[in-house]
mmCIF file of C-alpha atoms in Angstrom:
data_model
loop_
_atom_site.group_PDB
_atom_site.id
_atom_site.type_symbol
_atom_site.label_atom_id
_atom_site.label_comp_id
_atom_site.label_asym_id
_atom_site.label_seq_id
_atom_site.Cartn_x
_atom_site.Cartn_y
_atom_site.Cartn_z
ATOM 1 C CA MET N 194 4.480 -31.194 -1.726
ATOM 2 C CA THR N 195 7.843 -30.052 -0.963
ATOM 3 C CA VAL N 196 9.792 -26.997 -2.335
ATOM 4 C CA ARG N 197 13.405 -26.096 -1.338
ATOM 5 C CA GLY N 198 14.882 -22.689 -2.275
ATOM 6 C CA GLU N 199 13.522 -19.557 -3.804
ATOM 7 C CA ASN N 200 12.589 -17.544 -6.688
ATOM 8 C CA ALA N 201 14.624 -15.317 -8.596
ATOM 9 C CA SER N 202 15.541 -12.523 -11.227
ATOM 10 C CA ARG N 203 18.639 -11.903 -12.553
ATOM 11 C CA ARG N 204 21.007 -13.023 -9.993
ATOM 12 C CA ARG N 205 24.552 -12.556 -10.774
ATOM 13 C CA LEU N 206 26.821 -16.226 -10.021
ATOM 14 C CA ARG N 207 29.785 -17.244 -9.093
ATOM 15 C CA TYR N 208 30.705 -19.877 -12.210
ATOM 16 C CA ARG N 209 34.038 -21.900 -9.855
ATOM 17 C CA THR N 210 35.091 -19.954 -6.266
ATOM 18 C CA ASP N 211 38.868 -20.527 -8.631
ATOM 19 C CA CYS N 212 37.981 -18.452 -11.495
ATOM 20 C CA ASP N 213 36.546 -14.952 -11.916
ATOM 21 C CA LEU N 214 33.319 -15.961 -14.656
ATOM 22 C CA GLU N 215 30.324 -14.651 -13.891
ATOM 23 C CA ILE N 216 26.925 -15.947 -15.353
ATOM 24 C CA GLU N 217 23.462 -13.972 -14.116
ATOM 25 C CA LEU N 218 20.540 -16.170 -14.024
ATOM 26 C CA SER N 219 16.870 -15.244 -13.872
ATOM 27 C CA TRP N 220 14.866 -18.361 -12.754
ATOM 28 C CA PHE N 221 11.378 -19.389 -11.019
ATOM 29 C CA GLY N 222 9.770 -22.046 -9.956
ATOM 30 C CA VAL N 223 5.556 -23.094 -10.046
ATOM 31 C CA THR N 224 3.344 -26.337 -8.464
ATOM 32 C CA ASP N 225 -0.526 -27.054 -9.065
ATOM 33 C CA VAL N 226 -2.159 -29.716 -7.772
ATOM 34 C CA GLY N 227 -4.160 -29.909 -10.937
ATOM 35 C CA ARG N 228 -7.942 -30.875 -11.421
ATOM 36 C CA ARG N 229 -8.422 -34.500 -10.919
ATOM 37 C CA ARG N 230 -5.837 -35.002 -7.693
ATOM 38 C CA GLU N 231 -6.331 -34.685 -3.744
ATOM 39 C CA THR N 232 -3.329 -33.633 -2.712
ATOM 40 C CA ASN N 233 -0.035 -32.655 -5.213
ATOM 41 C CA GLN N 234 2.804 -35.091 -5.052
ATOM 42 C CA ASP N 235 5.291 -32.403 -6.982
ATOM 43 C CA SER N 236 7.748 -31.670 -5.438
ATOM 44 C CA TYR N 237 11.151 -28.866 -7.080
ATOM 45 C CA VAL N 238 14.287 -27.681 -5.505
ATOM 46 C CA THR N 239 15.665 -24.448 -7.060
ATOM 47 C CA LEU N 240 19.286 -23.557 -5.176
ATOM 48 C CA PRO N 241 21.978 -23.361 -6.724
ATOM 49 C CA PRO N 242 23.678 -25.144 -8.114
ATOM 50 C CA ILE N 243 21.037 -27.390 -8.829
ATOM 51 C CA PHE N 244 17.445 -26.625 -9.746
ATOM 52 C CA ALA N 245 14.547 -30.265 -9.962
ATOM 53 C CA VAL N 246 11.716 -31.984 -10.003
ATOM 54 C CA ALA N 247 10.714 -34.711 -9.291
ATOM 55 C CA ASP N 248 7.033 -36.292 -9.253
ATOM 56 C CA GLY N 249 6.359 -39.455 -6.852
ATOM 57 C CA MET N 250 4.273 -41.841 -7.351
ATOM 58 C CA GLY N 251 2.745 -44.743 -5.052
ATOM 59 C CA GLY N 252 -0.388 -45.427 -2.524
ATOM 60 C CA HIS N 253 -1.979 -42.586 -0.571
ATOM 61 C CA SER N 254 0.856 -40.287 0.562
ATOM 62 C CA ALA N 255 3.762 -42.025 -0.608
ATOM 63 C CA GLY N 256 4.578 -40.553 -3.558
ATOM 64 C CA GLU N 257 4.429 -37.786 -1.797
ATOM 65 C CA ILE N 258 6.562 -38.739 0.514
ATOM 66 C CA ALA N 259 9.368 -39.912 -1.591
ATOM 67 C CA SER N 260 8.607 -36.209 -3.593
ATOM 68 C CA ALA N 261 10.213 -34.859 -0.803
ATOM 69 C CA ALA N 262 12.952 -36.479 0.361
ATOM 70 C CA VAL N 263 14.825 -36.449 -2.876
ATOM 71 C CA VAL N 264 14.629 -32.674 -3.172
ATOM 72 C CA ARG N 265 15.571 -32.373 1.203
ATOM 73 C CA ARG N 266 19.038 -34.837 -0.261
ATOM 74 C CA LEU N 267 19.353 -32.315 -3.531
ATOM 75 C CA ALA N 268 18.265 -28.942 -1.492
ATOM 76 C CA GLU N 269 21.992 -30.033 0.477
ATOM 77 C CA LEU N 270 24.390 -29.503 -2.605
ATOM 78 C CA GLY N 271 22.681 -25.433 -2.101
ATOM 79 C CA GLY N 272 25.701 -23.139 -1.636
ATOM 80 C CA SER N 273 28.106 -26.010 -2.802
ATOM 81 C CA ILE N 274 32.023 -25.074 -4.444
ATOM 82 C CA GLU N 275 31.925 -28.124 -6.899
ATOM 83 C CA VAL N 276 29.120 -30.531 -7.761
ATOM 84 C CA SER N 277 29.972 -34.209 -8.959
ATOM 85 C CA GLU N 278 28.379 -36.429 -10.902
ATOM 86 C CA ASN N 279 29.209 -39.044 -7.651
ATOM 87 C CA ASP N 280 27.804 -36.114 -5.393
ATOM 88 C CA ILE N 281 25.022 -36.978 -7.129
ATOM 89 C CA ASP N 282 24.965 -39.892 -6.800
ATOM 90 C CA GLU N 283 25.051 -40.053 -3.087
ATOM 91 C CA LEU N 284 22.114 -38.506 -2.483
ATOM 92 C CA LEU N 285 19.611 -39.988 -5.003
ATOM 93 C CA ALA N 286 20.879 -43.146 -2.855
ATOM 94 C CA ASP N 287 20.545 -41.230 0.861
ATOM 95 C CA ALA N 288 17.302 -40.507 -1.171
ATOM 96 C CA VAL N 289 15.810 -43.492 -0.919
ATOM 97 C CA ASP N 290 17.154 -45.140 2.426
ATOM 98 C CA ASP N 291 15.117 -42.194 3.274
ATOM 99 C CA ILE N 292 12.278 -42.711 1.377
ATOM 100 C CA GLU N 293 11.776 -46.612 3.008
ATOM 101 C CA LEU N 294 12.235 -45.438 5.878
ATOM 102 C CA ASP N 295 9.555 -42.946 5.962
ATOM 103 C CA ALA N 296 7.053 -43.935 4.010
ATOM 104 C CA GLY N 297 7.606 -47.084 6.315
ATOM 105 C CA GLU N 298 5.075 -50.588 4.306
ATOM 106 C CA THR N 299 3.007 -49.954 1.824
ATOM 107 C CA GLU N 300 1.149 -51.773 -0.976
ATOM 108 C CA LEU N 301 1.941 -50.056 -3.929
ATOM 109 C CA GLY N 302 5.580 -49.129 -2.950
ATOM 110 C CA ALA N 303 7.308 -45.689 -3.112
ATOM 111 C CA GLY N 304 9.020 -43.988 -5.576
ATOM 112 C CA THR N 305 9.255 -40.917 -7.708
ATOM 113 C CA THR N 306 10.717 -39.074 -10.543
ATOM 114 C CA VAL N 307 13.534 -36.163 -10.555
ATOM 115 C CA THR N 308 15.441 -34.565 -13.142
ATOM 116 C CA GLY N 309 17.641 -31.366 -13.248
ATOM 117 C CA VAL N 310 20.471 -29.203 -14.117
ATOM 118 C CA CYS N 311 23.489 -27.753 -11.748
ATOM 119 C CA LEU N 312 26.077 -26.363 -12.777
ATOM 120 C CA SER N 313 29.098 -28.185 -13.575
ATOM 121 C CA ALA N 314 32.427 -28.069 -12.797
ATOM 122 C CA GLU N 315 33.808 -28.346 -15.802
ATOM 123 C CA ASP N 316 36.028 -25.295 -17.147
ATOM 124 C CA GLN N 317 33.853 -23.755 -19.708
ATOM 125 C CA PRO N 318 30.440 -22.625 -18.814
ATOM 126 C CA THR N 319 27.873 -25.650 -18.946
ATOM 127 C CA TRP N 320 24.592 -27.481 -17.110
ATOM 128 C CA LYS N 321 25.171 -31.191 -16.453
ATOM 129 C CA VAL N 322 21.442 -32.097 -16.266
ATOM 130 C CA PHE N 323 20.144 -35.573 -15.508
ATOM 131 C CA ASN N 324 16.678 -37.497 -15.766
ATOM 132 C CA ILE N 325 15.615 -40.989 -14.202
ATOM 133 C CA GLY N 326 12.023 -40.962 -14.703
ATOM 134 C CA ASP N 327 10.016 -39.612 -17.085
ATOM 135 C CA SER N 328 10.238 -36.092 -15.637
ATOM 136 C CA ARG N 329 12.503 -33.738 -18.686
ATOM 137 C CA VAL N 330 14.505 -30.659 -19.184
ATOM 138 C CA TYR N 331 13.764 -28.585 -22.246
ATOM 139 C CA GLN N 332 16.291 -25.583 -24.177
ATOM 140 C CA TYR N 333 14.331 -22.889 -25.786
ATOM 141 C CA PHE N 334 17.853 -21.090 -27.902
ATOM 142 C CA LYS N 335 16.954 -18.852 -30.918
ATOM 143 C CA GLY N 336 13.412 -20.017 -31.921
ATOM 144 C CA ALA N 337 14.534 -23.527 -31.888
ATOM 145 C CA LEU N 338 13.086 -25.658 -28.901
ATOM 146 C CA SER N 339 14.788 -29.248 -28.119
ATOM 147 C CA GLN N 340 13.998 -32.368 -25.199
ATOM 148 C CA ILE N 341 17.061 -32.764 -23.599
ATOM 149 C CA THR N 342 16.057 -35.825 -21.766
ATOM 150 C CA VAL N 343 15.569 -38.881 -22.600
ATOM 151 C CA ASP N 344 11.749 -40.413 -20.791
ATOM 152 C CA HIS N 345 12.901 -44.479 -19.383
ATOM 153 C CA SER N 346 9.288 -44.934 -20.149
ATOM 154 C CA VAL N 347 8.190 -48.746 -21.937
ATOM 155 C CA VAL N 348 6.985 -45.775 -24.645
ATOM 156 C CA GLN N 349 10.347 -44.962 -24.710
ATOM 157 C CA HIS N 350 11.493 -47.987 -25.229
ATOM 158 C CA LEU N 351 8.937 -49.256 -27.661
ATOM 159 C CA ILE N 352 9.785 -45.340 -29.973
ATOM 160 C CA ASP N 353 13.383 -46.404 -29.108
ATOM 161 C CA THR N 354 13.126 -50.428 -31.374
ATOM 162 C CA GLY N 355 10.743 -48.924 -33.687
ATOM 163 C CA ALA N 356 8.180 -50.840 -32.740
ATOM 164 C CA ILE N 357 5.968 -47.959 -32.895
ATOM 165 C CA THR N 358 5.503 -44.359 -33.330
ATOM 166 C CA GLU N 359 5.642 -41.208 -31.326
ATOM 167 C CA GLU N 360 1.839 -40.790 -32.531
ATOM 168 C CA GLU N 361 1.046 -44.183 -31.423
ATOM 169 C CA ALA N 362 2.973 -43.115 -27.665
ATOM 170 C CA GLU N 363 -0.829 -40.934 -26.659
ATOM 171 C CA THR N 364 -2.441 -43.292 -26.727
ATOM 172 C CA HIS N 365 -0.433 -46.427 -25.320
ATOM 173 C CA PRO N 366 -1.835 -47.823 -22.515
ATOM 174 C CA HIS N 367 1.357 -47.675 -21.365
ATOM 175 C CA ALA N 368 1.941 -44.526 -21.432
ATOM 176 C CA ASN N 369 2.865 -43.885 -17.673
ATOM 177 C CA VAL N 370 4.953 -46.954 -16.837
ATOM 178 C CA ILE N 371 8.335 -45.841 -16.148
ATOM 179 C CA THR N 372 11.298 -48.114 -16.503
ATOM 180 C CA ARG N 373 13.580 -46.036 -13.567
ATOM 181 C CA ALA N 374 12.262 -44.232 -10.191
ATOM 182 C CA VAL N 375 14.390 -42.828 -7.056
ATOM 183 C CA GLY N 376 12.948 -45.689 -4.648
ATOM 184 C CA PHE N 377 11.400 -49.555 -4.518
ATOM 185 C CA ASN N 378 14.056 -50.548 -2.342
ATOM 186 C CA GLU N 379 16.635 -49.964 -4.917
ATOM 187 C CA ALA N 380 19.061 -48.548 -6.421
ATOM 188 C CA PRO N 381 18.681 -45.197 -8.217
ATOM 189 C CA VAL N 382 20.368 -44.814 -11.883
ATOM 190 C CA PRO N 383 20.709 -41.022 -13.276
ATOM 191 C CA GLU N 384 21.290 -40.792 -17.054
ATOM 192 C CA TYR N 385 23.601 -37.598 -17.631
ATOM 193 C CA THR N 386 24.354 -34.947 -20.238
ATOM 194 C CA SER N 387 26.847 -32.586 -20.565
ATOM 195 C CA LEU N 388 24.604 -29.040 -22.414
ATOM 196 C CA ALA N 389 26.458 -26.272 -22.662
ATOM 197 C CA LEU N 390 25.902 -22.648 -20.738
ATOM 198 C CA ILE N 391 24.961 -20.310 -23.081
ATOM 199 C CA PRO N 392 23.836 -16.397 -23.700
ATOM 200 C CA GLY N 393 19.483 -16.389 -25.139
ATOM 201 C CA GLN N 394 19.431 -20.143 -23.319
ATOM 202 C CA ARG N 395 16.513 -20.486 -21.759
ATOM 203 C CA LEU N 396 15.940 -24.371 -19.924
ATOM 204 C CA LEU N 397 12.101 -25.941 -18.494
ATOM 205 C CA ILE N 398 12.175 -28.118 -16.387
ATOM 206 C CA CYS N 399 9.171 -30.224 -16.131
ATOM 207 C CA SER N 400 6.867 -32.961 -14.584
ATOM 208 C CA ASP N 401 5.063 -35.047 -17.140
ATOM 209 C CA GLY N 402 1.830 -33.540 -15.310
ATOM 210 C CA LEU N 403 3.149 -30.308 -17.966
ATOM 211 C CA THR N 404 4.013 -32.777 -21.217
ATOM 212 C CA LYS N 405 0.465 -34.837 -20.577
ATOM 213 C CA GLU N 406 -1.119 -31.477 -21.922
ATOM 214 C CA LEU N 407 1.003 -29.874 -23.409
ATOM 215 C CA THR N 408 2.863 -30.620 -27.083
ATOM 216 C CA ASP N 409 5.903 -29.362 -28.028
ATOM 217 C CA ILE N 410 4.412 -27.199 -30.768
ATOM 218 C CA GLY N 411 2.762 -25.314 -27.352
ATOM 219 C CA ILE N 412 5.421 -25.376 -25.044
ATOM 220 C CA GLN N 413 7.686 -24.441 -27.724
ATOM 221 C CA HIS N 414 5.167 -21.139 -27.947
ATOM 222 C CA PHE N 415 5.079 -19.638 -24.709
ATOM 223 C CA LEU N 416 8.936 -20.759 -24.111
ATOM 224 C CA ALA N 417 8.646 -18.274 -26.465
ATOM 225 C CA THR N 418 6.023 -15.277 -26.329
ATOM 226 C CA GLN N 419 6.693 -15.266 -22.213
ATOM 227 C CA PRO N 420 9.417 -12.368 -21.736
ATOM 228 C CA THR N 421 10.523 -13.990 -18.436
ATOM 229 C CA ALA N 422 11.422 -17.025 -16.424
ATOM 230 C CA GLU N 423 7.973 -16.411 -14.217
ATOM 231 C CA ALA N 424 5.941 -15.481 -16.565
ATOM 232 C CA ALA N 425 6.574 -18.701 -18.812
ATOM 233 C CA ALA N 426 6.715 -21.186 -15.601
ATOM 234 C CA THR N 427 3.186 -19.728 -14.902
ATOM 235 C CA MET N 428 1.590 -19.575 -18.528
ATOM 236 C CA LEU N 429 2.801 -22.939 -18.465
ATOM 237 C CA VAL N 430 1.727 -24.350 -15.689
ATOM 238 C CA GLN N 431 -1.804 -22.626 -15.875
ATOM 239 C CA GLN N 432 -2.676 -24.232 -19.496
ATOM 240 C CA ALA N 433 -1.769 -27.085 -18.861
ATOM 241 C CA VAL N 434 -4.011 -26.555 -15.887
ATOM 242 C CA GLU N 435 -6.940 -25.467 -18.411
ATOM 243 C CA ASN N 436 -5.984 -27.910 -20.594
ATOM 244 C CA ALA N 437 -7.195 -30.505 -18.917
ATOM 245 C CA GLY N 438 -4.809 -31.007 -15.384
ATOM 246 C CA ARG N 439 -4.992 -34.370 -15.359
ATOM 247 C CA ASP N 440 -2.251 -34.613 -13.032
ATOM 248 C CA ASN N 441 -0.309 -32.186 -10.446
ATOM 249 C CA VAL N 442 1.590 -29.899 -12.697
ATOM 250 C CA THR N 443 5.296 -28.451 -11.763
ATOM 251 C CA ALA N 444 7.737 -26.538 -13.775
ATOM 252 C CA ILE N 445 11.013 -24.381 -13.399
ATOM 253 C CA VAL N 446 11.960 -21.602 -15.797
ATOM 254 C CA LEU N 447 15.550 -20.805 -16.220
ATOM 255 C CA ASP N 448 16.822 -18.376 -17.851
ATOM 256 C CA VAL N 449 21.070 -17.165 -18.886
ATOM 257 C CA HIS N 450 21.277 -13.967 -19.245
ATOM 258 C CA ALA N 451 24.843 -13.443 -19.163
ATOM 259 C CA VAL N 452 27.464 -15.743 -18.950
ATOM 260 C CA GLY N 453 31.533 -13.610 -18.447
ATOM 261 C CA ASP N 454 31.251 -10.359 -20.938
ATOM 262 C CA VAL N 455 29.080 -12.118 -23.109
ATOM 263 C CA ILE N 456 24.729 -10.506 -22.486
ATOM 264 C CA ASP N 457 22.160 -11.981 -24.261
ATOM 265 C CA THR N 458 20.495 -8.512 -25.231
ATOM 266 C CA GLY N 459 17.679 -9.944 -26.911
ATOM 267 C CA SER N 460 16.637 -11.311 -23.332
ATOM 268 C CA VAL N 461 16.857 -7.587 -22.158
ATOM 269 C CA GLN N 462 15.590 -6.031 -24.113
ATOM 270 C CA ALA N 463 12.592 -7.905 -24.244
ATOM 271 C CA ALA N 464 12.491 -7.594 -20.495
ATOM 272 C CA GLY N 465 11.655 -4.002 -21.095
ATOM 273 C CA ILE N 466 14.895 -3.301 -20.138
ATOM 274 C CA ASP N 467 16.795 0.225 -21.900
ATOM 275 C CA LEU N 468 19.744 -0.854 -23.393
ATOM 276 C CA SER N 469 20.549 2.764 -22.406
ATOM 277 C CA GLU N 470 20.167 2.351 -19.368
ATOM 278 C CA LEU N 471 21.798 -1.315 -18.419
ATOM 279 C CA ASP N 472 23.839 -0.202 -15.612
ATOM 280 C CA GLU N 473 21.528 1.880 -13.639
ATOM 281 C CA GLU N 474 19.210 -0.928 -13.825
ATOM 282 C CA VAL N 475 20.392 -4.880 -13.641
ATOM 283 C CA ASP N 476 22.246 -5.104 -10.318
ATOM 284 C CA THR N 477 25.862 -6.646 -11.197
ATOM 285 C CA GLU N 478 28.266 -6.452 -7.729
ATOM 286 C CA PRO N 479 28.426 -10.849 -7.423
ATOM 287 C CA VAL N 480 26.663 -12.347 -5.217
ATOM 288 C CA THR N 481 28.449 -15.311 -3.465
ATOM 289 C CA VAL N 482 26.058 -18.573 -3.087
ATOM 290 C CA PHE N 483 28.984 -21.624 -3.516
ATOM 291 C CA GLU N 484 29.973 -21.367 0.678
ATOM 292 C CA ALA N 485 29.868 -23.872 2.794
ATOM 293 C CA PRO N 486 26.455 -24.296 4.381
#
C-alpha cells in the first residue's frame, strides 16, 4: 500500500493560474486491508490537481508493486499548472515500465486498475475523470447518486450486450475478470469523461473492495448522511469491511464547497458552521498548489 499526498478540509485552490477563479474543496482518503487479505494491494494519491485510486493484482506482492508504481507516477502531477489527457497517458505508460522493472518475472504477472479525477484545463470548471479497470468514480449531487465511470470488465461487457442482467452479474463466475489494466506489459488505455465541477458536489473514488460489499443504495445513504468528506470516507470503508471485507477497501471522498462566488450553503450548514459567521470560520486565503515541483 502506497499513499501520496495528504487530507485537507476547506482548502481554497486556484482553478487555473491564468484566471482568478478559486474553488474550495475538502478531501479525505482512507484504506483498509479488509478481513481476508494478508496485504493491502490498494494505493491512492491526493495531491491537487490529481486524486486517484489504484487496485493492484498479481501473485505475492506483484499487485502492491503495480498500484504503488501508478500512484508514484501520478503523484508527479501534484502542483502542476495544467494537466492534459496526454500527461496522464504518458505517466501511466511510464508506470508500465516501472512495474516490469520492479516486479520482475512473476507467474501471474503484475497489474493494477486505476481511476480518479483531475482538475481540467478547460475554461469552465471541470473535472477530468479517467479509469482503467473496475475501480469507480461516483457523483452524489442533490440527493442523486451517479456512477461516472464504466467498468472495464467481462460482466460489464455482458451487461452492455444484453447477455446478462445487472442482478445476474452480481453472482457471475467471472465477476472479478477485468478487460483493461495498467501493467502486464501492455499499453494502458484510459477512458476519459468530462464532469462539471459545481458547488454541492460530492465525489467518491473507490476500489472494487468497496463496491463488492455495498450496493448503490448503501453508498448513496452514507454519502447523503455524513456531514464531511472525512466522515463519509471513513464510514464507507468501515461498513464495507464490516459487511464482509473480502478485499482491500479504499475510498477518497471530495466535497466541492465553492466555485468562485457560488457557495454551497448546504454543505456549510451540514458541517456545523453558522452562516452568519462564515467569514470568521472559513479561511478564504487562497493556497497556491500549482507551483512547479
